[in-house]
Short mmCIF file of C-alpha atoms and ligand atoms in Angstrom, two decimals:
data_model
loop_
_atom_site.label_atom_id
_atom_site.label_comp_id
_atom_site.label_asym_id
_atom_site.label_seq_id
_atom_site.Cartn_x
_atom_site.Cartn_y
_atom_site.Cartn_z
CA UNK A 1 85.93 16.91 88.00
CA UNK A 2 83.01 18.91 88.14
CA UNK A 3 79.42 16.93 85.99
CA UNK A 4 76.64 19.17 87.40
CA UNK A 5 76.15 21.74 89.38
CA UNK A 6 73.29 23.56 90.90
CA UNK A 7 72.35 26.80 91.37
CA UNK A 8 69.78 27.93 94.19
CA UNK A 9 68.55 31.32 94.75
CA UNK A 10 67.02 32.01 98.27
CA UNK A 11 65.57 34.92 100.50
CA UNK A 12 63.90 38.30 99.16
CA UNK A 13 63.86 39.16 95.75
CA UNK A 14 66.39 41.83 94.49
CA UNK A 15 67.91 42.72 91.20
CA UNK A 16 70.62 41.23 90.20
CA UNK A 17 70.04 37.40 90.53
CA UNK A 18 69.67 36.59 87.28
CA UNK A 19 72.69 37.65 86.35
CA UNK A 20 74.34 35.92 88.99
CA UNK A 21 72.94 32.77 87.54
CA UNK A 22 73.35 33.48 84.38
CA UNK A 23 77.16 34.42 85.34
CA UNK A 24 77.52 30.97 86.57
CA UNK A 25 75.76 29.59 83.83
CA UNK A 26 78.02 30.67 81.34
CA UNK A 27 81.08 29.80 83.28
CA UNK A 28 79.82 26.10 83.62
CA UNK A 29 79.29 26.44 80.14
CA UNK A 30 82.54 27.02 78.90
CA UNK A 31 83.82 24.31 81.20
CA UNK A 32 81.53 21.86 79.42
CA UNK A 33 79.66 21.29 82.72
CA UNK A 34 75.82 21.25 83.62
CA UNK A 35 73.94 23.82 85.39
CA UNK A 36 70.37 23.03 86.60
CA UNK A 37 68.20 25.56 89.22
CA UNK A 38 66.33 24.67 92.24
CA UNK A 39 62.86 25.91 92.10
CA UNK A 40 62.26 28.21 95.08
CA UNK A 41 65.40 27.96 97.04
CA UNK A 42 65.58 25.95 99.90
CA UNK A 43 62.43 24.22 99.11
CA UNK A 44 63.48 22.92 95.63
CA UNK A 45 65.93 21.27 97.54
CA UNK A 46 63.61 19.90 99.81
CA UNK A 47 61.19 18.88 96.97
CA UNK A 48 64.07 18.02 94.13
CA UNK A 49 62.24 20.31 92.12
CA UNK A 50 64.55 21.46 89.83
CA UNK A 51 65.19 22.29 85.97
CA UNK A 52 68.40 22.63 83.74
CA UNK A 53 69.31 26.02 82.68
CA UNK A 54 71.60 26.63 79.84
CA UNK A 55 72.23 29.52 77.64
CA UNK A 56 71.15 27.55 74.03
CA UNK A 57 68.05 28.07 73.83
CA UNK A 58 65.67 31.30 74.59
CA UNK A 59 63.85 29.74 77.77
CA UNK A 60 66.49 30.09 80.08
CA UNK A 61 69.39 31.44 81.61
CA UNK A 62 68.71 33.32 77.80
CA UNK A 63 68.68 36.48 78.23
CA UNK A 64 67.86 37.36 81.53
CA UNK A 65 70.16 39.82 82.40
CA UNK A 66 68.35 42.38 82.49
CA UNK A 67 65.26 40.56 83.88
CA UNK A 68 63.91 41.81 87.81
CA UNK A 69 63.58 38.47 90.39
CA UNK A 70 64.47 34.80 89.35
CA UNK A 71 63.97 33.03 86.92
CA UNK A 72 64.13 29.94 89.05
CA UNK A 73 61.94 31.37 92.19
CA UNK A 74 63.18 32.30 95.77
CA UNK A 75 61.45 31.48 98.93
CA UNK A 76 61.62 34.15 101.86
CA UNK A 77 60.11 30.19 104.34
CA UNK A 78 62.66 27.49 103.87
CA UNK A 79 65.03 27.23 106.67
CA UNK A 80 65.14 23.44 106.05
CA UNK A 81 67.27 23.26 109.73
CA UNK A 82 63.89 24.18 110.84
CA UNK A 83 60.66 23.12 109.23
CA UNK A 84 57.50 24.14 109.57
CA UNK A 85 55.39 20.34 109.19
CA UNK A 86 51.76 20.18 109.72
CA UNK A 87 51.11 17.15 112.10
CA UNK A 88 47.93 14.75 110.73
CA UNK A 89 46.12 16.03 113.81
CA UNK A 90 46.30 19.41 112.08
CA UNK A 91 49.41 20.85 114.85
CA UNK A 92 51.79 22.42 113.69
CA UNK A 93 55.83 21.65 114.45
CA UNK A 94 59.44 21.87 113.31
CA UNK A 95 61.37 19.77 112.35
CA UNK A 96 65.42 19.33 111.51
CA UNK A 97 64.73 18.37 106.99
CA UNK A 98 68.15 18.71 106.05
CA UNK A 99 69.11 15.20 105.62
CA UNK A 100 66.03 14.18 102.32
CA UNK A 101 68.07 17.93 101.41
CA UNK A 102 71.11 16.14 101.33
CA UNK A 103 69.64 12.63 99.65
CA UNK A 104 68.81 14.31 96.96
CA UNK A 105 71.67 16.90 96.23
CA UNK A 106 73.78 13.00 96.32
CA UNK A 107 70.96 11.17 94.16
CA UNK A 108 70.96 13.01 91.55
CA UNK A 109 74.82 13.72 91.74
CA UNK A 110 74.89 17.65 91.92
CA UNK A 111 78.94 18.28 92.87
CA UNK A 112 77.75 22.17 93.95
CA UNK A 113 75.82 23.70 95.32
CA UNK A 114 75.49 27.76 94.50
CA UNK A 115 73.68 29.88 97.34
CA UNK A 116 72.27 33.01 96.87
CA UNK A 117 71.03 34.65 99.76
CA UNK A 118 71.51 36.74 102.68
CA UNK A 119 72.67 35.88 106.04
CA UNK A 120 69.57 33.34 106.80
CA UNK A 121 70.25 31.30 103.25
CA UNK A 122 74.72 31.39 104.18
CA UNK A 123 73.91 29.51 107.88
CA UNK A 124 72.06 27.59 106.28
CA UNK A 125 74.44 27.20 103.29
CA UNK A 126 77.16 26.55 106.48
CA UNK A 127 75.58 24.51 107.67
CA UNK A 128 75.00 22.11 104.43
CA UNK A 129 78.96 22.39 104.40
CA UNK A 130 79.62 20.60 107.52
CA UNK A 131 77.02 17.98 106.74
CA UNK A 132 80.08 17.37 103.74
CA UNK A 133 77.77 18.84 100.63
CA UNK A 134 79.93 21.19 98.23
CA UNK A 135 78.86 24.66 98.92
CA UNK A 136 79.54 27.88 97.50
CA UNK A 137 77.20 31.54 98.82
CA UNK A 138 77.22 34.42 97.06
CA UNK A 139 75.88 37.37 99.15
CA UNK A 140 72.10 39.44 98.07
CA UNK A 141 70.54 41.17 99.83
CA UNK A 142 69.55 44.88 99.40
CA UNK A 143 70.28 45.79 103.15
CA UNK A 144 73.83 45.55 102.26
CA UNK A 145 74.08 43.62 105.87
CA UNK A 146 75.72 39.95 104.64
CA UNK A 147 79.04 40.17 106.88
CA UNK A 148 82.35 39.70 105.33
CA UNK A 149 81.90 41.22 101.95
CA UNK A 150 82.06 45.38 101.54
CA UNK A 151 78.69 44.90 99.23
CA UNK A 152 75.88 42.43 98.29
CA UNK A 153 73.84 42.67 94.84
CA UNK A 154 71.35 44.13 94.72
CA UNK A 155 71.93 46.76 96.68
CA UNK A 156 72.49 49.07 94.40
CA UNK A 157 69.69 48.98 92.22
CA UNK A 158 67.78 49.69 95.84
CA UNK A 159 69.84 53.27 96.30
CA UNK A 160 69.72 53.84 92.95
CA UNK A 161 65.53 53.98 92.77
CA UNK A 162 65.59 55.74 96.15
CA UNK A 163 67.96 58.20 95.26
CA UNK A 164 65.62 58.63 92.20
CA UNK A 165 62.58 59.29 94.77
CA UNK A 166 63.91 61.64 96.74
CA UNK A 167 64.85 63.83 93.18
CA UNK A 168 60.85 63.97 92.98
CA UNK A 169 60.07 64.63 96.78
CA UNK A 170 62.41 67.34 96.62
CA UNK A 171 60.87 68.79 93.99
CA UNK A 172 57.16 68.35 95.70
CA UNK A 173 58.97 69.69 99.21
CA UNK A 174 60.22 72.73 97.54
CA UNK A 175 57.31 73.48 95.57
CA UNK A 176 55.32 73.62 98.55
CA UNK A 177 57.15 73.83 101.41
CA UNK A 178 57.15 70.74 103.18
CA UNK A 179 58.21 68.57 104.59
CA UNK A 180 58.90 65.26 102.37
CA UNK A 181 59.54 61.51 104.54
CA UNK A 182 61.26 58.55 102.58
CA UNK A 183 60.64 55.20 104.26
CA UNK A 184 63.14 52.98 102.72
CA UNK A 185 64.12 49.10 103.56
CA UNK A 186 66.41 48.35 105.97
CA UNK A 187 65.80 45.97 108.65
CA UNK A 188 68.46 46.61 111.16
CA UNK A 189 71.49 48.20 108.72
CA UNK A 190 70.74 51.32 107.55
CA UNK A 191 72.69 51.66 104.49
CA UNK A 192 70.01 52.61 101.92
CA UNK A 193 69.31 55.08 104.04
CA UNK A 194 72.63 56.34 104.59
CA UNK A 195 73.88 55.77 100.65
CA UNK A 196 70.23 57.19 98.98
CA UNK A 197 70.56 60.29 101.00
CA UNK A 198 73.20 61.39 100.25
CA UNK A 199 73.02 60.75 96.78
CA UNK A 200 69.33 62.31 97.01
CA UNK A 201 70.04 65.49 98.34
CA UNK A 202 68.61 64.72 101.81
CA UNK A 203 69.18 66.37 104.79
CA UNK A 204 68.01 64.12 107.64
CA UNK A 205 68.46 59.80 107.62
CA UNK A 206 67.55 58.46 111.17
CA UNK A 207 68.76 54.90 110.36
CA UNK A 208 68.66 52.02 113.11
CA UNK A 209 72.06 52.85 114.28
CA UNK A 210 71.87 55.70 115.56
CA UNK A 211 68.30 55.83 117.47
CA UNK A 212 67.12 58.80 117.24
CA UNK A 213 66.24 62.32 119.09
CA UNK A 214 63.88 64.31 117.28
CA UNK A 215 64.70 67.72 118.80
CA UNK A 216 68.12 67.58 116.88
CA UNK A 217 65.83 66.80 113.64
CA UNK A 218 63.67 69.58 114.16
CA UNK A 219 66.98 71.76 115.16
CA UNK A 220 67.71 71.02 111.39
CA UNK A 221 64.66 71.92 110.07
CA UNK A 222 65.05 75.43 111.93
CA UNK A 223 68.01 76.04 110.52
CA UNK A 224 66.76 75.13 106.99
CA UNK A 225 64.21 77.70 107.09
CA UNK A 226 66.37 80.76 108.59
CA UNK A 227 68.71 79.74 105.34
CA UNK A 228 65.13 80.25 103.73
CA UNK A 229 64.75 77.23 102.97
CA UNK A 230 61.15 76.19 103.96
CA UNK A 231 61.61 72.46 103.29
CA UNK A 232 63.24 69.18 103.83
CA UNK A 233 64.29 66.32 103.01
CA UNK A 234 64.11 63.11 105.25
CA UNK A 235 65.34 59.39 104.89
CA UNK A 236 63.79 57.31 106.88
CA UNK A 237 64.77 53.26 107.38
CA UNK A 238 62.25 51.25 108.07
CA UNK A 239 63.97 49.48 111.06
CA UNK A 240 65.11 53.34 112.60
CA UNK A 241 63.74 54.12 116.43
CA UNK A 242 64.01 56.49 118.69
CA UNK A 243 65.72 56.93 121.36
CA UNK A 244 64.98 54.50 124.43
CA UNK A 245 61.03 53.94 121.38
CA UNK A 246 60.77 51.14 119.86
CA UNK A 247 60.67 49.84 115.57
CA UNK A 248 57.72 50.46 114.18
CA UNK A 249 55.68 46.40 113.11
CA UNK A 250 53.47 46.90 110.58
CA UNK A 251 52.30 42.79 110.71
CA UNK A 252 53.99 39.92 110.57
CA UNK A 253 55.71 38.38 107.26
CA UNK A 254 55.29 34.93 106.61
CA UNK A 255 52.13 34.55 108.13
CA UNK A 256 54.29 34.59 111.92
CA UNK A 257 56.29 31.11 110.96
CA UNK A 258 60.13 31.10 111.41
CA UNK A 259 62.10 33.25 113.38
CA UNK A 260 62.60 37.02 111.99
CA UNK A 261 58.55 37.00 111.37
CA UNK A 262 57.56 40.57 111.98
CA UNK A 263 56.75 43.03 109.51
CA UNK A 264 58.30 46.41 109.68
CA UNK A 265 56.31 49.49 107.97
CA UNK A 266 55.42 52.70 109.68
CA UNK A 267 58.33 54.25 110.91
CA UNK A 268 57.57 57.09 108.61
CA UNK A 269 54.59 58.46 108.98
CA UNK A 270 54.89 58.57 112.50
CA UNK A 271 58.09 60.73 111.90
CA UNK A 272 56.42 62.38 109.84
CA UNK A 273 52.93 63.29 111.70
CA UNK A 274 55.22 64.11 114.87
CA UNK A 275 57.43 67.12 112.77
CA UNK A 276 54.15 68.47 111.85
CA UNK A 277 53.32 68.91 115.17
CA UNK A 278 56.51 69.98 116.29
CA UNK A 279 57.66 72.20 113.19
CA UNK A 280 54.77 73.65 112.46
CA UNK A 281 55.29 72.84 108.45
CA UNK A 282 53.05 70.05 106.36
CA UNK A 283 55.18 66.57 106.45
CA UNK A 284 54.33 64.03 104.24
CA UNK A 285 55.39 60.51 104.39
CA UNK A 286 56.06 57.82 101.04
CA UNK A 287 56.73 54.77 101.91
CA UNK A 288 58.84 52.69 98.91
CA UNK A 289 58.97 49.15 99.80
CA UNK A 290 58.92 46.93 96.72
CA UNK A 291 60.27 49.28 94.07
CA UNK A 292 63.79 49.00 95.83
CA UNK A 293 63.56 45.00 95.11
CA UNK A 294 62.24 45.32 91.70
CA UNK A 295 63.19 46.03 88.43
CA UNK A 296 65.94 46.55 85.88
CA UNK A 297 69.19 46.08 88.44
CA UNK A 298 71.78 49.30 87.55
CA UNK A 299 74.60 48.74 85.80
CA UNK A 300 76.97 48.23 88.84
CA UNK A 301 74.63 45.41 90.05
CA UNK A 302 74.99 43.61 86.78
CA UNK A 303 79.11 44.19 86.86
CA UNK A 304 79.06 43.19 90.26
CA UNK A 305 76.91 40.32 89.69
CA UNK A 306 78.17 39.19 86.51
CA UNK A 307 81.67 38.92 88.93
CA UNK A 308 80.06 37.26 91.50
CA UNK A 309 78.57 34.56 89.52
CA UNK A 310 82.03 33.81 86.74
CA UNK A 311 84.21 33.73 90.77
CA UNK A 312 81.60 32.06 92.08
CA UNK A 313 82.39 29.39 89.16
CA UNK A 314 85.63 29.64 89.16
CA UNK A 315 86.14 28.80 92.85
CA UNK A 316 84.43 25.71 92.11
CA UNK A 317 86.42 24.45 89.05
CA UNK A 318 89.54 25.02 92.00
CA UNK A 319 87.84 22.97 94.20
CA UNK A 320 87.11 25.66 97.07
CA UNK A 321 83.82 24.88 98.87
CA UNK A 322 82.42 25.79 102.12
CA UNK A 323 83.03 29.94 101.22
CA UNK A 324 81.34 33.04 100.38
CA UNK A 325 82.20 35.20 97.70
CA UNK A 326 83.12 38.57 98.44
CA UNK A 327 84.57 42.05 97.60
CA UNK A 328 86.97 43.02 100.21
CA UNK A 329 88.17 46.18 99.53
CA UNK A 330 88.11 47.05 95.84
CA UNK A 331 88.76 43.37 95.20
CA UNK A 332 86.84 40.26 94.36
CA UNK A 333 87.56 37.47 96.85
CA UNK A 334 86.62 34.35 99.13
CA UNK A 335 86.21 33.91 102.95
CA UNK A 336 84.86 31.26 104.96
CA UNK A 337 81.06 30.19 105.20
CA UNK A 338 82.75 29.67 109.14
CA UNK A 339 83.28 33.70 109.24
CA UNK A 340 79.99 34.75 107.65
CA UNK A 341 78.25 32.79 110.14
CA UNK A 342 80.48 34.95 113.33
CA UNK A 343 79.47 33.12 116.74
CA UNK A 344 76.00 31.74 115.40
CA UNK A 345 77.80 28.22 114.89
CA UNK A 346 75.39 25.37 115.99
CA UNK A 347 74.08 23.87 113.41
CA UNK A 348 70.34 24.36 113.32
CA UNK A 349 69.92 27.29 115.46
CA UNK A 350 67.98 29.77 114.13
CA UNK A 351 69.03 31.48 110.84
CA UNK A 352 67.45 34.84 109.53
CA UNK A 353 68.47 37.67 110.46
CA UNK A 354 68.42 37.71 113.75
CA UNK A 355 69.89 38.76 116.86
CA UNK A 356 71.82 35.54 116.91
CA UNK A 357 73.08 36.36 113.45
CA UNK A 358 76.12 37.62 112.20
CA UNK A 359 75.04 40.73 109.86
CA UNK A 360 77.30 44.30 109.23
CA UNK A 361 75.71 47.35 110.32
CA UNK A 362 76.60 50.23 109.58
CA UNK A 363 79.82 51.46 111.50
CA UNK A 364 80.31 54.57 113.07
CA UNK A 365 83.81 54.60 111.38
CA UNK A 366 82.51 54.31 107.87
CA UNK A 367 83.23 57.03 105.39
CA UNK A 368 79.38 56.97 104.01
CA UNK A 369 78.62 58.24 108.36
CA UNK A 370 82.10 60.75 107.55
CA UNK A 371 80.23 61.80 104.40
CA UNK A 372 76.99 62.46 105.56
CA UNK A 373 78.29 64.13 108.81
CA UNK A 374 81.02 66.53 107.07
CA UNK A 375 78.32 68.36 104.88
CA UNK A 376 76.15 68.64 107.51
CA UNK A 377 73.51 65.56 107.20
CA UNK A 378 71.90 65.17 110.13
CA UNK A 379 71.69 61.56 110.94
CA UNK A 380 69.23 62.09 114.07
CA UNK A 381 72.13 62.82 116.92
CA UNK A 382 73.86 66.39 116.62
CA UNK A 383 74.96 67.21 113.57
CA UNK A 384 76.19 70.47 114.63
CA UNK A 385 78.84 68.88 116.19
CA UNK A 386 81.62 67.13 113.20
CA UNK A 387 82.02 64.01 114.89
O1 F6P B 1 65.94 41.50 103.77
C1 F6P B 1 65.31 42.66 102.73
C2 F6P B 1 64.27 42.71 102.76
O2 F6P B 1 64.13 43.63 101.82
C3 F6P B 1 64.15 44.18 104.65
O3 F6P B 1 64.55 45.37 103.87
C4 F6P B 1 62.48 44.09 104.44
O4 F6P B 1 62.55 44.66 105.19
C5 F6P B 1 62.62 42.64 104.26
O5 F6P B 1 63.17 42.12 103.50
C6 F6P B 1 61.08 42.36 104.13
O6 F6P B 1 60.36 41.17 103.24
P1 F6P B 1 59.40 40.47 102.81
O7 F6P B 1 59.62 40.08 101.61
O8 F6P B 1 58.97 39.04 103.64
O9 F6P B 1 58.25 41.43 102.85
#
């Protein structure tokens, strides 16, 4: 019998966090279960900071469906299996503090912890599951790169924001005969760039999975000029890189602490400058940044988040733990967190968006790739061959 459950939201914010929280709380209340929220993700679990969540008063989980961010906060720097601790002499060391979290969960008698987050969050969730804690994951990230699911919540809102930006950039490009570059998020997976390029009618999309060759990009732009179109619109993932080249790093995240601590950004400006020189057309870059993560979720994300939240609570009621809610072939389902973690099995091993993590990248057989190629979107390689 479940009596008391808790939610934690972890990783970069996305639109839809609150919709998931609301759905879990509502489903819990319908089953007479008390629901709590840990503050700032795994940090709250470590510090044992939590609040009661209910829909019976206006101050907590009520009226939050359209609200961006997370009412219980979130943290991008809270791997409790490898936690940064400052020693008395000022030196820094990393410690596995997960057992403190386990004790906190047991002391307060939480029957299940819902972990809302991306691959790093779910790696830790799986590690807690191995330590005997009942966990159920819900896949979040605007990058859409969590393994074993077709879609994460927050992604559709990011794509919609990027598509709207492309519509707006089109008008300036067309009016001033310019190349308009839009840099979007997507560290190691180019889903946002690819899907928004199709939604926003872009001519070129550069994604991390296909190292680009500018000669094909220039060819596409010049082809358009021959058709009398003296402008082009390009979407570039922040993690895109040229053949034989590297990603552009803007600085460090989380003060350079922990894994995956590089801050990407700048590739859009690099590409715009190079294309200006190579084509003679004026080029401008716009970096969309956190606009993609903030604000109200789309109707699609509200529904997806609600489905995920309700499913997560149903799984808990069934006693099915150690799983992630997923959408597979259009159907709401669950998969084992072991499968989500993939080969990254070792407890406490690096989590976060790294080479070891089992993230879902754009697959060359995916319908979005085929569709983009069919309509002549240049993906940084030979766009004249319909691959
Ligand atoms: O992983 C999600 C994401 O939004 C990436 O697309 C982006 O590179 C990163 O988070 C930015 O994170 P931060 O909030 O640390 O700048």
